[in-house]
CSV table of C-alpha atoms in Angstrom, one decimal:
chain,number,residue,atom,x,y,z
A,267,GLN,CA,172.2,13.4,373.3
A,268,VAL,CA,169.9,16.5,373.5
A,269,GLN,CA,168.6,17.8,376.7
A,270,LEU,CA,165.7,20.3,376.9
A,271,GLU,CA,165.0,22.6,379.8
A,272,GLU,CA,161.8,24.5,380.0
A,273,SER,CA,161.0,27.5,382.1
A,274,GLY,CA,158.2,30.0,382.5
A,275,GLY,CA,155.2,28.1,383.8
A,276,GLY,CA,153.0,29.3,386.7
A,277,LEU,CA,149.7,30.4,387.9
A,278,VAL,CA,147.8,33.1,385.9
A,279,GLN,CA,144.2,34.5,385.8
A,280,ALA,CA,142.1,33.9,382.8
A,281,GLY,CA,142.9,36.4,380.1
A,282,GLY,CA,146.5,36.7,381.2
A,283,SER,CA,149.7,35.8,379.4
A,284,LEU,CA,152.7,33.6,380.0
A,285,ARG,CA,155.8,32.9,378.0
A,286,PHE,CA,157.7,29.7,378.0
A,287,SER,CA,161.3,29.2,377.1
A,288,CYS,CA,162.9,25.9,376.1
A,289,VAL,CA,166.7,25.7,375.9
A,290,ALA,CA,168.4,22.8,374.2
A,291,SER,CA,171.8,21.6,375.1
A,292,GLY,CA,174.0,18.9,373.6
A,293,ARG,CA,176.5,19.0,370.8
A,294,THR,CA,174.3,17.1,368.5
A,295,PHE,CA,171.4,19.6,368.6
A,296,SER,CA,170.2,20.1,365.0
A,297,PRO,CA,166.5,19.6,364.9
A,298,TYR,CA,164.2,19.4,362.0
A,299,GLU,CA,161.3,20.6,364.1
A,300,MET,CA,160.6,21.7,367.6
A,301,GLY,CA,157.2,21.6,369.2
A,302,TRP,CA,155.1,22.2,372.3
A,303,PHE,CA,152.7,19.7,373.7
A,304,ARG,CA,150.5,19.7,376.8
A,305,GLN,CA,148.7,17.2,379.0
A,306,ALA,CA,145.8,18.1,381.2
A,307,PRO,CA,144.8,16.0,384.1
A,308,GLY,CA,143.0,12.8,383.0
A,309,LYS,CA,143.6,13.6,379.3
A,310,GLU,CA,146.0,12.4,376.6
A,311,ARG,CA,148.9,14.5,375.7
A,312,GLU,CA,148.1,16.8,372.8
A,313,PHE,CA,149.9,18.9,370.2
A,314,VAL,CA,150.0,22.6,370.7
A,315,ALA,CA,152.4,24.2,368.3
A,316,ARG,CA,155.4,23.4,366.1
A,317,ILE,CA,158.1,25.3,364.3
A,318,TYR,CA,160.6,24.2,361.6
A,319,TRP,CA,164.0,25.0,362.8
A,320,ASN,CA,165.3,26.1,359.4
A,321,GLY,CA,162.8,28.4,357.8
A,322,GLY,CA,160.6,29.0,360.8
A,323,SER,CA,157.3,27.8,359.4
A,324,THR,CA,154.8,27.3,362.2
A,325,GLY,CA,151.7,25.3,362.9
A,326,TYR,CA,149.1,25.4,365.7
A,327,ALA,CA,146.3,23.4,367.2
A,328,ASP,CA,142.9,24.9,366.5
A,329,SER,CA,142.3,25.4,370.2
A,330,VAL,CA,145.3,27.8,370.5
A,331,LYS,CA,145.4,29.4,367.1
A,332,GLY,CA,145.4,33.2,367.3
A,333,ARG,CA,146.3,33.1,371.0
A,334,PHE,CA,149.6,31.3,371.1
A,335,THR,CA,152.8,32.1,369.2
A,336,ILE,CA,155.8,29.8,368.8
A,337,SER,CA,159.2,31.2,367.9
A,338,ARG,CA,162.8,30.2,368.0
A,339,ASP,CA,166.2,31.7,368.4
A,340,ASN,CA,168.6,29.4,366.5
A,341,ALA,CA,171.7,31.1,367.9
A,342,LYS,CA,170.5,30.4,371.5
A,343,ASN,CA,169.1,27.0,370.8
A,344,THR,CA,165.9,28.2,372.3
A,345,VAL,CA,162.3,27.8,371.4
A,346,TYR,CA,159.6,30.0,372.9
A,347,LEU,CA,155.8,29.8,373.4
A,348,GLN,CA,154.0,33.1,374.0
A,349,MET,CA,150.5,32.4,375.4
A,350,ASN,CA,148.0,35.2,375.4
A,351,SER,CA,144.3,35.3,376.4
A,352,LEU,CA,144.7,32.2,378.5
A,353,LYS,CA,141.7,30.2,379.4
A,354,PRO,CA,141.1,27.8,382.3
A,355,GLU,CA,141.0,24.9,379.7
A,356,ASP,CA,144.7,25.8,378.9
A,357,THR,CA,145.6,24.4,382.3
A,358,ALA,CA,148.0,21.6,381.8
A,359,VAL,CA,151.6,20.5,382.0
A,360,TYR,CA,153.4,21.8,378.9
A,361,TYR,CA,156.3,20.0,377.3
A,362,CYS,CA,158.9,21.1,374.8
A,363,ALA,CA,160.0,18.4,372.3
A,364,GLY,CA,162.1,18.0,369.2
A,365,ARG,CA,162.8,15.7,366.4
A,366,ASN,CA,165.7,15.4,363.9
A,367,THR,CA,163.8,14.3,360.8
A,368,TRP,CA,160.3,14.5,359.5
A,369,LYS,CA,160.2,10.7,359.5
A,370,ASN,CA,160.7,10.3,363.2
A,371,ALA,CA,158.4,10.8,366.1
A,372,TYR,CA,159.5,13.5,368.6
A,373,GLU,CA,162.7,12.1,370.0
A,374,TYR,CA,163.6,14.3,372.9
A,375,TRP,CA,161.4,15.9,375.5
A,376,GLY,CA,161.7,18.4,378.3
A,377,GLN,CA,160.6,17.6,381.8
A,378,GLY,CA,157.4,19.6,381.6
A,379,THR,CA,156.2,22.8,383.2
A,380,GLN,CA,152.9,23.4,384.9
A,381,VAL,CA,150.4,26.1,383.8
A,382,THR,CA,147.3,26.8,385.9
A,383,VAL,CA,144.8,29.3,384.6
A,384,SER,CA,142.2,30.4,387.2
A,385,SER,CA,138.8,31.6,386.2
């Protein structure tokens, strides 16, 4: 079983930056893909970014493209999300997640970490 632990959330002014870390533990951790999602109050959870664990290819939601960067450190079982030029509409709970094959939905999730961007 895989556990994900996120850190790095907080309160920031518009235009500021934050960096999330998500550390995976569990002896079976060998993901196909890791991703970040977010859920704003009253809204559905939405995709933010993803990275293939082997190879490192990335993908982003249009709303964050050019501002957010996802990366990973395979040796540390850690995935990061660097968020720059933050906007009030980025305010949400952010979740780290992973899946072991492309056929599956995301199988394991972190507990979520709050980001609040003030205008």
